[in-house]
Amino acid sequence: MNAQAGDRAAFAGLYRRWEPRFMRLALRLTGNRDDAQDVMQDAAISLSKSIGRLDDPRRFSSFCYAIIRRRAVDKIRRNIKTRAARDTMAGVPPPAEPDTESALAMRQALGKLGETERLMLSLFYIDGYTGAELAAALGVPIGTVKSRLFTARAHLKHIYLNLETGDNYDIQKT
């Protein structure tokens, strides 16, 4: 593939061919045209820089989709931070801080969760993603996001309660 060898014209032609599909993906992930265009701009730069690392040209579309998905997640995170900054400037009070003991127990409980459960809870509760934003960013249906969040919360609650009561809960036993 000439684009992999650094041929800019070859990359431009390849990108033009796939751009409508990529734009539809970015639009689905972000939910609006302006954000999708920003994502596509960032993704095009990343693609042009990283295409040389693509081992199998037949995997071009999945390689690109992964980059677009990451750029969309970055864009959504930036939007959330911007929204939070606006809320702060508008006088919306930040959430109350939990007491130290509870915070420590929660941190320990989170540490005992699996990576996927911890990620889902973190994106939803800490980063402020909505269910729809998570579904778009992860490329799964909203029902799957809800199910995963429900399971992760139930698991976290079980671990947390066992830590609070002094039981030495081991994640491997469940």
PDB file of C-alpha atoms in Angstrom:
ATOM      1  CA  MET A   1       0.000   0.000   0.000  1.00  0.00           C
ATOM      2  CA  ASN A   2       1.560   3.249  -1.146  1.00  0.00           C
ATOM      3  CA  ALA A   3      -0.095   5.265   1.620  1.00  0.00           C
ATOM      4  CA  GLN A   4       1.802   3.203   4.177  1.00  0.00           C
ATOM      5  CA  ALA A   5       5.068   4.065   2.475  1.00  0.00           C
ATOM      6  CA  GLY A   6       4.360   7.787   2.985  1.00  0.00           C
ATOM      7  CA  ASP A   7       2.785   8.663  -0.391  1.00  0.00           C
ATOM      8  CA  ARG A   8       0.569  11.637   0.514  1.00  0.00           C
ATOM      9  CA  ALA A   9      -1.464  11.471  -2.687  1.00  0.00           C
ATOM     10  CA  ALA A  10      -2.190   7.786  -2.097  1.00  0.00           C
ATOM     11  CA  PHE A  11      -3.271   8.527   1.467  1.00  0.00           C
ATOM     12  CA  ALA A  12      -5.489  11.412   0.323  1.00  0.00           C
ATOM     13  CA  GLY A  13      -7.197   9.183  -2.253  1.00  0.00           C
ATOM     14  CA  LEU A  14      -7.689   6.385   0.251  1.00  0.00           C
ATOM     15  CA  TYR A  15      -9.045   8.789   2.845  1.00  0.00           C
ATOM     16  CA  ARG A  16     -11.459  10.403   0.354  1.00  0.00           C
ATOM     17  CA  ARG A  17     -12.784   6.956  -0.530  1.00  0.00           C
ATOM     18  CA  TRP A  18     -13.496   6.042   3.100  1.00  0.00           C
ATOM     19  CA  GLU A  19     -14.341   9.492   4.496  1.00  0.00           C
ATOM     20  CA  PRO A  20     -18.156   9.232   4.113  1.00  0.00           C
ATOM     21  CA  ARG A  21     -18.208   6.015   6.182  1.00  0.00           C
ATOM     22  CA  PHE A  22     -15.837   7.477   8.740  1.00  0.00           C
ATOM     23  CA  MET A  23     -17.949  10.630   8.988  1.00  0.00           C
ATOM     24  CA  ARG A  24     -21.091   8.563   9.637  1.00  0.00           C
ATOM     25  CA  LEU A  25     -19.248   6.762  12.436  1.00  0.00           C
ATOM     26  CA  ALA A  26     -18.015  10.034  13.955  1.00  0.00           C
ATOM     27  CA  LEU A  27     -21.527  11.469  13.733  1.00  0.00           C
ATOM     28  CA  ARG A  28     -23.008   8.414  15.445  1.00  0.00           C
ATOM     29  CA  LEU A  29     -20.401   8.577  18.198  1.00  0.00           C
ATOM     30  CA  THR A  30     -20.604  12.300  18.911  1.00  0.00           C
ATOM     31  CA  GLY A  31     -24.229  13.007  18.139  1.00  0.00           C
ATOM     32  CA  ASN A  32     -23.703  16.262  16.240  1.00  0.00           C
ATOM     33  CA  ARG A  33     -22.083  17.406  13.023  1.00  0.00           C
ATOM     34  CA  ASP A  34     -19.709  20.017  14.498  1.00  0.00           C
ATOM     35  CA  ASP A  35     -18.184  17.552  16.960  1.00  0.00           C
ATOM     36  CA  ALA A  36     -18.045  14.884  14.247  1.00  0.00           C
ATOM     37  CA  GLN A  37     -16.108  17.238  11.974  1.00  0.00           C
ATOM     38  CA  ASP A  38     -13.672  18.008  14.808  1.00  0.00           C
ATOM     39  CA  VAL A  39     -13.238  14.280  15.412  1.00  0.00           C
ATOM     40  CA  MET A  40     -12.635  13.650  11.718  1.00  0.00           C
ATOM     41  CA  GLN A  41     -10.012  16.386  11.580  1.00  0.00           C
ATOM     42  CA  ASP A  42      -8.152  14.937  14.575  1.00  0.00           C
ATOM     43  CA  ALA A  43      -8.532  11.403  13.226  1.00  0.00           C
ATOM     44  CA  ALA A  44      -7.188  12.353   9.788  1.00  0.00           C
ATOM     45  CA  ILE A  45      -4.035  13.739  11.382  1.00  0.00           C
ATOM     46  CA  SER A  46      -3.612  10.632  13.536  1.00  0.00           C
ATOM     47  CA  LEU A  47      -4.257   8.350  10.580  1.00  0.00           C
ATOM     48  CA  SER A  48      -1.715  10.081   8.373  1.00  0.00           C
ATOM     49  CA  LYS A  49       0.915   9.768  11.088  1.00  0.00           C
ATOM     50  CA  SER A  50       0.168   6.170  12.079  1.00  0.00           C
ATOM     51  CA  ILE A  51      -0.763   4.438   8.825  1.00  0.00           C
ATOM     52  CA  GLY A  52       2.798   3.174   8.469  1.00  0.00           C
ATOM     53  CA  ARG A  53       2.217   0.965  11.538  1.00  0.00           C
ATOM     54  CA  LEU A  54      -0.674  -0.862   9.877  1.00  0.00           C
ATOM     55  CA  ASP A  55       0.577  -4.421   9.333  1.00  0.00           C
ATOM     56  CA  ASP A  56      -2.274  -5.759   7.211  1.00  0.00           C
ATOM     57  CA  PRO A  57      -3.831  -3.374   4.643  1.00  0.00           C
ATOM     58  CA  ARG A  58      -7.034  -5.472   4.723  1.00  0.00           C
ATOM     59  CA  ARG A  59      -7.564  -4.197   8.282  1.00  0.00           C
ATOM     60  CA  PHE A  60      -7.497  -0.548   7.199  1.00  0.00           C
ATOM     61  CA  SER A  61     -11.138   0.146   8.039  1.00  0.00           C
ATOM     62  CA  SER A  62     -10.987  -1.398  11.518  1.00  0.00           C
ATOM     63  CA  PHE A  63      -7.663   0.396  12.135  1.00  0.00           C
ATOM     64  CA  CYS A  64      -9.333   3.687  11.202  1.00  0.00           C
ATOM     65  CA  TYR A  65     -12.510   2.964  13.160  1.00  0.00           C
ATOM     66  CA  ALA A  66     -10.434   2.411  16.319  1.00  0.00           C
ATOM     67  CA  ILE A  67      -8.674   5.748  15.846  1.00  0.00           C
ATOM     68  CA  ILE A  68     -11.958   7.551  15.164  1.00  0.00           C
ATOM     69  CA  ARG A  69     -13.557   5.976  18.214  1.00  0.00           C
ATOM     70  CA  ARG A  70     -10.625   7.122  20.412  1.00  0.00           C
ATOM     71  CA  ARG A  71     -10.810  10.649  18.998  1.00  0.00           C
ATOM     72  CA  ALA A  72     -14.580  10.705  19.635  1.00  0.00           C
ATOM     73  CA  VAL A  73     -14.047   9.651  23.255  1.00  0.00           C
ATOM     74  CA  ASP A  74     -11.443  12.422  23.601  1.00  0.00           C
ATOM     75  CA  LYS A  75     -13.909  14.948  22.157  1.00  0.00           C
ATOM     76  CA  ILE A  76     -16.702  13.824  24.476  1.00  0.00           C
ATOM     77  CA  ARG A  77     -14.357  14.120  27.471  1.00  0.00           C
ATOM     78  CA  ARG A  78     -13.355  17.635  26.414  1.00  0.00           C
ATOM     79  CA  ASN A  79     -17.030  18.573  26.090  1.00  0.00           C
ATOM     80  CA  ILE A  80     -17.741  17.229  29.572  1.00  0.00           C
ATOM     81  CA  LYS A  81     -14.851  19.226  31.052  1.00  0.00           C
ATOM     82  CA  THR A  82     -16.041  22.345  29.244  1.00  0.00           C
ATOM     83  CA  ARG A  83     -19.569  21.786  30.567  1.00  0.00           C
ATOM     84  CA  ALA A  84     -18.207  21.345  34.111  1.00  0.00           C
ATOM     85  CA  ALA A  85     -16.167  24.543  33.830  1.00  0.00           C
ATOM     86  CA  ARG A  86     -19.249  26.434  32.620  1.00  0.00           C
ATOM     87  CA  ASP A  87     -21.266  25.045  35.542  1.00  0.00           C
ATOM     88  CA  THR A  88     -18.573  26.165  37.970  1.00  0.00           C
ATOM     89  CA  MET A  89     -18.510  29.655  36.466  1.00  0.00           C
ATOM     90  CA  ALA A  90     -22.301  29.796  36.593  1.00  0.00           C
ATOM     91  CA  GLY A  91     -22.220  29.115  40.324  1.00  0.00           C
ATOM     92  CA  VAL A  92     -23.341  25.483  40.329  1.00  0.00           C
ATOM     93  CA  PRO A  93     -21.760  24.041  43.491  1.00  0.00           C
ATOM     94  CA  PRO A  94     -19.381  21.079  43.140  1.00  0.00           C
ATOM     95  CA  PRO A  95     -20.436  17.784  44.693  1.00  0.00           C
ATOM     96  CA  ALA A  96     -19.750  17.383  48.424  1.00  0.00           C
ATOM     97  CA  GLU A  97     -16.597  15.508  49.428  1.00  0.00           C
ATOM     98  CA  PRO A  98     -17.162  12.199  51.265  1.00  0.00           C
ATOM     99  CA  ASP A  99     -15.545  11.605  54.647  1.00  0.00           C
ATOM    100  CA  THR A 100     -12.052  10.132  54.528  1.00  0.00           C
ATOM    101  CA  GLU A 101     -12.946   6.678  55.854  1.00  0.00           C
ATOM    102  CA  SER A 102     -15.754   6.167  53.372  1.00  0.00           C
ATOM    103  CA  ALA A 103     -13.589   7.465  50.542  1.00  0.00           C
ATOM    104  CA  LEU A 104     -10.828   5.025  51.454  1.00  0.00           C
ATOM    105  CA  ALA A 105     -13.247   2.097  51.634  1.00  0.00           C
ATOM    106  CA  MET A 106     -14.739   3.080  48.273  1.00  0.00           C
ATOM    107  CA  ARG A 107     -11.276   3.345  46.725  1.00  0.00           C
ATOM    108  CA  GLN A 108     -10.407  -0.131  48.022  1.00  0.00           C
ATOM    109  CA  ALA A 109     -13.690  -1.531  46.708  1.00  0.00           C
ATOM    110  CA  LEU A 110     -13.096   0.043  43.293  1.00  0.00           C
ATOM    111  CA  GLY A 111      -9.630  -1.479  43.264  1.00  0.00           C
ATOM    112  CA  LYS A 112     -11.144  -4.940  43.667  1.00  0.00           C
ATOM    113  CA  LEU A 113     -13.438  -4.538  40.656  1.00  0.00           C
ATOM    114  CA  GLY A 114     -12.465  -5.855  37.264  1.00  0.00           C
ATOM    115  CA  GLU A 115     -11.052  -3.403  34.740  1.00  0.00           C
ATOM    116  CA  THR A 116     -14.236  -3.249  32.630  1.00  0.00           C
ATOM    117  CA  GLU A 117     -16.494  -2.607  35.628  1.00  0.00           C
ATOM    118  CA  ARG A 118     -14.138   0.047  36.999  1.00  0.00           C
ATOM    119  CA  LEU A 119     -13.994   1.754  33.591  1.00  0.00           C
ATOM    120  CA  MET A 120     -17.786   1.795  33.190  1.00  0.00           C
ATOM    121  CA  LEU A 121     -18.344   3.289  36.645  1.00  0.00           C
ATOM    122  CA  SER A 122     -15.541   5.796  36.218  1.00  0.00           C
ATOM    123  CA  LEU A 123     -16.780   7.035  32.857  1.00  0.00           C
ATOM    124  CA  PHE A 124     -20.358   7.324  34.101  1.00  0.00           C
ATOM    125  CA  TYR A 125     -19.907   8.729  37.620  1.00  0.00           C
ATOM    126  CA  ILE A 126     -16.562  10.493  37.531  1.00  0.00           C
ATOM    127  CA  ASP A 127     -16.214  11.672  33.937  1.00  0.00           C
ATOM    128  CA  GLY A 128     -19.936  12.421  33.647  1.00  0.00           C
ATOM    129  CA  TYR A 129     -20.745  10.476  30.486  1.00  0.00           C
ATOM    130  CA  THR A 130     -24.440   9.883  29.894  1.00  0.00           C
ATOM    131  CA  GLY A 131     -25.642   6.397  29.030  1.00  0.00           C
ATOM    132  CA  ALA A 132     -26.064   7.447  25.406  1.00  0.00           C
ATOM    133  CA  GLU A 133     -22.558   8.931  25.272  1.00  0.00           C
ATOM    134  CA  LEU A 134     -21.102   5.738  26.733  1.00  0.00           C
ATOM    135  CA  ALA A 135     -23.004   3.612  24.246  1.00  0.00           C
ATOM    136  CA  ALA A 136     -21.719   5.722  21.368  1.00  0.00           C
ATOM    137  CA  ALA A 137     -18.141   5.829  22.636  1.00  0.00           C
ATOM    138  CA  LEU A 138     -18.012   2.096  23.316  1.00  0.00           C
ATOM    139  CA  GLY A 139     -19.943   1.109  20.209  1.00  0.00           C
ATOM    140  CA  VAL A 140     -22.562  -0.885  22.107  1.00  0.00           C
ATOM    141  CA  PRO A 141     -26.341  -0.530  22.502  1.00  0.00           C
ATOM    142  CA  ILE A 142     -27.667   1.628  25.355  1.00  0.00           C
ATOM    143  CA  GLY A 143     -29.224  -1.476  26.926  1.00  0.00           C
ATOM    144  CA  THR A 144     -25.783  -3.053  27.186  1.00  0.00           C
ATOM    145  CA  VAL A 145     -24.442   0.056  28.913  1.00  0.00           C
ATOM    146  CA  LYS A 146     -27.332   0.005  31.395  1.00  0.00           C
ATOM    147  CA  SER A 147     -26.827  -3.684  32.077  1.00  0.00           C
ATOM    148  CA  ARG A 148     -23.083  -3.276  32.602  1.00  0.00           C
ATOM    149  CA  LEU A 149     -23.602  -0.309  34.910  1.00  0.00           C
ATOM    150  CA  PHE A 150     -26.198  -2.212  36.937  1.00  0.00           C
ATOM    151  CA  THR A 151     -23.893  -5.219  37.308  1.00  0.00           C
ATOM    152  CA  ALA A 152     -20.877  -3.063  38.169  1.00  0.00           C
ATOM    153  CA  ARG A 153     -22.839  -1.109  40.808  1.00  0.00           C
ATOM    154  CA  ALA A 154     -24.169  -4.304  42.380  1.00  0.00           C
ATOM    155  CA  HIS A 155     -20.688  -5.800  42.453  1.00  0.00           C
ATOM    156  CA  LEU A 156     -19.204  -2.609  43.917  1.00  0.00           C
ATOM    157  CA  LYS A 157     -21.913  -2.464  46.580  1.00  0.00           C
ATOM    158  CA  HIS A 158     -21.245  -6.071  47.571  1.00  0.00           C
ATOM    159  CA  ILE A 159     -17.505  -5.445  47.872  1.00  0.00           C
ATOM    160  CA  TYR A 160     -17.989  -2.137  49.714  1.00  0.00           C
ATOM    161  CA  LEU A 161     -20.405  -3.604  52.248  1.00  0.00           C
ATOM    162  CA  ASN A 162     -18.031  -6.474  52.944  1.00  0.00           C
ATOM    163  CA  LEU A 163     -15.194  -3.994  53.511  1.00  0.00           C
ATOM    164  CA  GLU A 164     -17.390  -1.922  55.844  1.00  0.00           C
ATOM    165  CA  THR A 165     -18.312  -4.975  57.929  1.00  0.00           C
ATOM    166  CA  GLY A 166     -14.700  -6.059  58.116  1.00  0.00           C
ATOM    167  CA  ASP A 167     -15.057  -9.146  55.944  1.00  0.00           C
ATOM    168  CA  ASN A 168     -11.976  -9.801  53.877  1.00  0.00           C
ATOM    169  CA  TYR A 169     -13.712  -9.960  50.520  1.00  0.00           C
ATOM    170  CA  ASP A 170     -11.677 -11.533  47.759  1.00  0.00           C
ATOM    171  CA  ILE A 171     -12.816 -10.808  44.201  1.00  0.00           C
ATOM    172  CA  GLN A 172     -11.466 -14.173  43.045  1.00  0.00           C
ATOM    173  CA  LYS A 173     -14.011 -16.071  45.187  1.00  0.00           C
ATOM    174  CA  THR A 174     -17.040 -14.818  43.256  1.00  0.00           C
TER     175      THR A 174
END
